Amino acid sequence: MRIDQHIHSLDLGACPSPTQVMLKFAETIRQPGTGIGEAAGIVGQDPVLAAKVIKLANSMFYRGLRPSVAIEDAVARIGLQTLARLSLSLSPPDQHPVIDSFDLERYWHAAHARATAMHSLAKHIRCCPAAELYSLGLLADIGQLVLASTAREAGASEPPPNN
């Protein structure tokens, strides 16, 4: 399997999202008065949804003068209705053939911890926008999830490392 086929699998919903985040998001998005910040906060807990939101926000249809990197900016750009429709493309972990030795909970926890640390560091040293560094931290290892999610269908015998 070529690398572009692995990456395309992210768009097709081949990568799992945390169940608790999906449930929380579905509940929140249905409530009247849900704000962009609240929705973005939940999106920021799921690397797969965050990647899809940022990609869509930078597509030809939604693209602005500057690329959207921060999750809240991306959510504001696409809107809550589009976000709700996009979230329907997510599926829970039990519907995916992720390699048994890949620890999804550990991956999600590490992604969120890294994102939070990068956000705090950016605020402390004031080097760049903290919200953008949060996104980068959340998505830094998404390739591991993509490879683990597609390795079984590609016939890989060796799972990717899960650091």
XYZ file of C-alpha atoms in Angstrom:
163
model
C 0.000 0.000 0.000
C 1.342 3.420 -0.955
C 1.546 6.275 1.552
C -1.144 8.306 -0.237
C -3.532 5.358 0.143
C -2.816 5.283 3.890
C -3.520 8.999 4.190
C -6.697 8.671 2.103
C -7.917 6.133 4.660
C -8.152 8.966 7.202
C -10.690 10.689 4.943
C -12.637 7.471 4.481
C -13.108 6.989 8.212
C -10.658 4.117 8.588
C -9.198 5.599 11.767
C -11.111 5.316 15.037
C -12.162 8.176 17.274
C -12.451 7.929 21.056
C -15.960 6.744 21.944
C -16.380 9.083 24.913
C -15.432 12.091 22.772
C -17.901 11.077 20.070
C -20.710 10.743 22.600
C -19.877 14.042 24.297
C -19.689 15.793 20.937
C -23.027 14.376 19.724
C -24.703 15.495 22.936
C -23.154 18.976 22.868
C -23.738 19.762 19.203
C -27.487 18.998 19.517
C -28.002 21.504 22.309
C -29.190 24.963 21.279
C -26.743 27.686 22.139
C -23.620 25.564 21.707
C -20.778 27.918 20.898
C -17.768 27.623 18.617
C -15.381 27.486 21.588
C -17.298 24.689 23.269
C -17.461 22.611 20.081
C -13.789 23.281 19.324
C -12.856 22.150 22.831
C -14.399 18.759 22.160
C -12.899 18.528 18.654
C -9.525 19.202 20.288
C -9.803 15.913 22.178
C -9.923 13.790 19.013
C -6.970 13.800 16.600
C -9.012 12.260 13.764
C -11.848 14.794 13.956
C -9.368 17.651 14.409
C -7.460 16.578 11.286
C -10.684 16.416 9.267
C -11.883 19.806 10.514
C -8.580 21.536 9.747
C -8.390 19.886 6.321
C -11.942 20.951 5.464
C -11.366 24.490 6.740
C -8.434 24.787 4.345
C -10.275 23.312 1.353
C -11.151 25.416 -1.686
C -14.678 25.983 -0.396
C -13.723 27.355 3.032
C -10.178 28.617 2.549
C -9.450 32.087 3.849
C -6.576 34.487 3.338
C -4.453 32.548 5.798
C -4.410 28.785 6.398
C -6.380 27.625 9.398
C -4.221 25.717 11.864
C -5.935 26.352 15.196
C -8.922 24.101 15.821
C -11.181 26.932 17.003
C -10.418 28.948 13.856
C -11.166 25.913 11.691
C -14.469 25.234 13.491
C -15.475 28.892 13.127
C -14.632 28.785 9.429
C -16.717 25.709 8.602
C -19.553 26.355 11.069
C -21.354 24.136 13.545
C -23.793 22.612 11.043
C -20.992 21.432 8.779
C -19.082 20.225 11.822
C -22.093 18.180 12.926
C -22.331 16.566 9.472
C -18.587 15.916 9.413
C -18.751 14.208 12.787
C -21.144 11.642 11.320
C -18.201 10.252 9.344
C -16.540 9.181 12.588
C -16.886 5.695 13.894
C -16.041 4.072 17.221
C -12.900 1.988 17.783
C -14.746 -1.335 17.864
C -15.583 -0.971 14.167
C -11.941 -0.828 13.080
C -9.362 -3.527 12.489
C -6.632 -1.713 14.425
C -3.693 -4.005 15.086
C -4.107 -5.669 18.461
C -0.761 -4.487 19.799
C -1.599 -0.821 19.114
C -2.897 0.747 22.313
C -5.568 3.244 21.223
C -6.168 4.603 24.716
C -2.462 5.257 25.157
C -2.269 6.930 21.747
C -5.222 9.250 22.475
C -3.913 10.089 25.947
C -0.414 10.865 24.610
C -1.811 13.036 21.793
C -3.909 15.074 24.207
C -1.082 15.383 26.752
C 1.377 16.499 24.058
C -1.111 19.056 22.722
C -1.755 20.447 26.203
C 1.971 20.663 26.943
C 2.711 22.444 23.664
C -0.138 24.887 24.308
C 1.200 25.699 27.781
C 4.752 26.026 26.528
C 3.702 28.406 23.741
C 1.830 30.596 26.242
C 4.839 30.628 28.553
C 7.542 31.470 26.013
C 5.273 33.434 23.644
C 6.905 32.066 20.518
C 3.838 31.432 18.392
C 0.060 31.112 18.697
C -0.723 28.647 21.489
C -3.870 27.366 19.747
C -1.856 26.466 16.661
C 0.752 24.615 18.700
C -2.046 22.710 20.403
C -3.200 21.473 16.990
C 0.324 20.511 16.018
C 0.795 18.574 19.244
C -2.504 16.772 18.809
C -1.699 15.735 15.241
C 2.042 15.091 15.601
C 1.738 11.305 15.618
C -1.439 10.803 13.620
C 0.606 8.800 11.125
C 0.934 6.036 13.730
C -2.838 5.775 13.986
C -3.275 5.801 10.206
C -0.663 3.073 9.738
C -2.080 0.935 12.547
C -5.587 1.325 11.137
C -4.605 0.363 7.608
C -1.829 -2.165 8.267
C -4.142 -5.145 8.586
C -5.871 -4.486 5.269
C -2.506 -3.942 3.618
C -1.303 -7.311 4.886
C 1.389 -5.932 7.162
C 2.760 -8.445 9.591
C 4.607 -5.999 11.820
C 2.601 -3.324 13.680
C 3.940 0.218 13.781
C 5.626 1.228 17.044
C 3.343 2.879 19.565
C 5.507 5.280 21.558
